[in-house]
Amino acid sequence: METFSGTDISKTISSQDMAQTRRMVEATNVDLTGKREVSGDLGKDDFLKLLITQLSNQDPTNPMEDREFIAQMAQFSSLEQMTNLNSEFKAMSRMLGAGQAMNLLGKDVAVYDGDSRIEGSVTEVTTGSVPMVMVNDRYYSLEDVQSIRTPQQQLNQNVN
């Protein structure tokens, strides 16, 4: 006899229904295997699938209460908004990185390439998901820039 949270399931669900439920769960698990990359994160699609599964398999004599359903829909809405915000933050981060790279044009920088330190003037910039700066005719990631200096020539012009 199986128990669930201290409740005897055999009093709540018939053995035929229990067997049918187990077959459905096993079939669903087999169906999902190989179709989806397993990840520790649940997305909004996963949440919606869980909600639909819960609604379609609820006990018709004891359906989910309105409060529970509204709470789950609010959670789904929050999850969707967080996903949208995350996408917008990624786009904004890319734009900020591109702007930061553009500001380095004409400046002297020190870039680390492994263990060696490369110094030179930024002559070109590429934008995209990983902004790059060209120093001494070679591209480096913006993240590799360790120090930035205004060129000596510009300093002399500002003093005069």
Coordinates of C-alpha atoms in Angstrom, one line a residue:
M1 CA 0.0 0.0 0.0
E2 CA 1.5 3.4 -1.0
T3 CA 1.2 6.5 1.0
F4 CA 1.5 10.1 -0.1
S5 CA 2.1 12.7 2.7
G6 CA 0.6 10.3 5.2
T7 CA -2.5 9.7 3.2
D8 CA -3.4 6.2 1.9
I9 CA -3.6 6.6 -1.9
S10 CA -5.6 3.4 -2.3
K11 CA -8.5 5.1 -0.5
T12 CA -8.3 8.1 -2.9
I13 CA -7.6 6.4 -6.3
S14 CA -8.3 3.0 -7.6
S15 CA -5.5 0.6 -8.4
Q16 CA -6.6 0.7 -12.1
D17 CA -6.3 4.5 -12.1
M18 CA -3.0 4.3 -10.3
A19 CA -1.6 1.9 -12.9
Q20 CA -2.9 4.0 -15.7
T21 CA -1.2 7.1 -14.2
R22 CA 2.1 5.3 -13.9
R23 CA 1.9 4.2 -17.5
M24 CA 1.2 7.7 -18.6
V25 CA 4.1 9.1 -16.5
E26 CA 6.5 6.4 -17.9
A27 CA 5.3 7.1 -21.5
T28 CA 5.8 10.8 -21.0
N29 CA 9.3 10.3 -19.5
V30 CA 10.2 8.0 -22.5
D31 CA 8.8 10.6 -24.9
L32 CA 10.8 13.4 -23.3
T33 CA 14.1 11.5 -23.3
G34 CA 16.2 12.6 -26.2
K35 CA 13.9 15.4 -27.2
R36 CA 15.0 17.9 -24.7
E37 CA 18.4 18.8 -23.3
V38 CA 18.3 18.3 -19.6
S39 CA 19.0 21.5 -17.6
G40 CA 18.7 22.5 -14.0
D41 CA 16.7 25.6 -15.0
L42 CA 13.0 25.6 -15.7
G43 CA 11.8 28.1 -18.3
K44 CA 8.5 29.6 -18.9
D45 CA 7.6 26.9 -21.4
D46 CA 8.3 24.2 -18.8
F47 CA 6.2 26.1 -16.2
L48 CA 3.3 26.3 -18.7
K49 CA 3.5 22.6 -19.5
L50 CA 3.5 21.7 -15.8
L51 CA 0.4 23.9 -15.3
I52 CA -1.4 22.4 -18.2
T53 CA -0.5 18.9 -17.1
Q54 CA -1.8 19.7 -13.6
L55 CA -5.0 21.1 -14.8
S56 CA -5.7 18.2 -17.2
N57 CA -5.0 15.6 -14.6
Q58 CA -6.7 17.1 -11.6
D59 CA -9.4 15.2 -9.8
P60 CA -12.8 16.4 -11.3
T61 CA -14.5 15.9 -8.0
N62 CA -12.0 18.2 -6.3
P63 CA -10.8 20.7 -8.8
M64 CA -8.1 23.3 -8.2
E65 CA -9.4 26.3 -6.3
D66 CA -9.5 29.7 -8.0
R67 CA -6.9 31.1 -5.6
E68 CA -4.4 28.4 -6.5
F69 CA -4.9 28.9 -10.2
I70 CA -4.6 32.7 -9.9
A71 CA -1.4 32.3 -7.9
Q72 CA 0.1 30.0 -10.5
M73 CA -0.8 32.3 -13.3
A74 CA 0.8 35.2 -11.4
Q75 CA 3.9 33.1 -11.0
F76 CA 3.9 32.4 -14.7
S77 CA 3.5 36.0 -15.5
S78 CA 6.4 36.9 -13.2
L79 CA 8.6 34.3 -14.8
E80 CA 7.8 35.6 -18.3
Q81 CA 8.6 39.2 -17.3
M82 CA 11.9 38.1 -15.7
T83 CA 12.8 36.3 -18.9
N84 CA 12.0 39.4 -20.9
L85 CA 14.0 41.6 -18.6
N86 CA 17.0 39.2 -18.9
S87 CA 16.9 39.5 -22.7
E88 CA 16.8 43.3 -22.4
F89 CA 19.7 43.4 -20.0
K90 CA 21.7 41.2 -22.4
A91 CA 21.0 43.6 -25.2
M92 CA 21.9 46.6 -23.1
S93 CA 25.1 45.0 -21.9
R94 CA 26.1 44.4 -25.6
M95 CA 25.4 48.1 -26.4
L96 CA 27.4 49.3 -23.4
G97 CA 30.3 47.0 -24.3
A98 CA 30.3 48.4 -27.9
G99 CA 30.2 52.0 -26.6
Q100 CA 33.1 51.3 -24.2
A101 CA 35.1 49.8 -27.1
M102 CA 34.3 52.9 -29.3
N103 CA 35.6 55.2 -26.6
L104 CA 39.0 53.5 -26.8
L105 CA 39.6 54.5 -30.4
G106 CA 42.9 56.4 -30.6
K107 CA 43.8 55.7 -27.0
D108 CA 46.9 53.9 -25.9
V109 CA 46.1 50.7 -24.1
A110 CA 47.9 47.7 -22.5
V111 CA 46.5 44.4 -23.4
Y112 CA 47.4 41.0 -21.9
D113 CA 47.7 38.2 -24.4
G114 CA 48.3 35.2 -22.2
D115 CA 51.4 36.0 -20.2
S116 CA 52.7 38.8 -22.4
R117 CA 51.7 42.5 -22.2
I118 CA 51.1 44.3 -25.5
E119 CA 51.0 48.1 -25.6
G120 CA 49.8 50.2 -28.4
S121 CA 47.2 52.5 -29.8
V122 CA 43.6 51.3 -30.6
T123 CA 43.2 51.8 -34.3
E124 CA 40.0 49.9 -35.0
V125 CA 37.0 48.5 -33.0
T126 CA 34.5 45.8 -33.8
T127 CA 31.1 45.5 -32.1
G128 CA 28.9 42.5 -31.5
S129 CA 28.4 40.1 -28.7
V130 CA 32.2 40.3 -28.0
P131 CA 33.6 43.7 -28.7
M132 CA 37.2 43.6 -30.1
V133 CA 39.9 46.3 -30.2
M134 CA 42.8 46.3 -32.7
V135 CA 46.2 47.0 -31.2
N136 CA 49.4 46.7 -33.3
D137 CA 47.3 45.2 -36.2
R138 CA 45.9 42.4 -34.1
Y139 CA 42.4 42.0 -32.5
Y140 CA 42.0 41.6 -28.7
S141 CA 38.8 41.2 -26.7
L142 CA 37.7 44.3 -24.8
E143 CA 38.0 42.2 -21.6
D144 CA 41.8 41.8 -22.2
V145 CA 42.4 45.5 -22.0
Q146 CA 44.1 46.2 -18.6
S147 CA 45.0 49.9 -18.7
I148 CA 44.0 52.9 -20.8
R149 CA 46.1 56.1 -21.4
T150 CA 45.4 59.2 -23.3
P151 CA 48.1 59.4 -25.9
Q152 CA 51.1 61.7 -25.0
Q153 CA 50.5 63.7 -28.1
Q154 CA 47.0 64.7 -27.0
L155 CA 48.3 65.5 -23.5
N156 CA 50.8 67.9 -24.9
Q157 CA 48.1 69.7 -27.0
N158 CA 45.9 70.1 -24.0
V159 CA 48.7 71.7 -22.0
N160 CA 49.6 74.3 -24.6

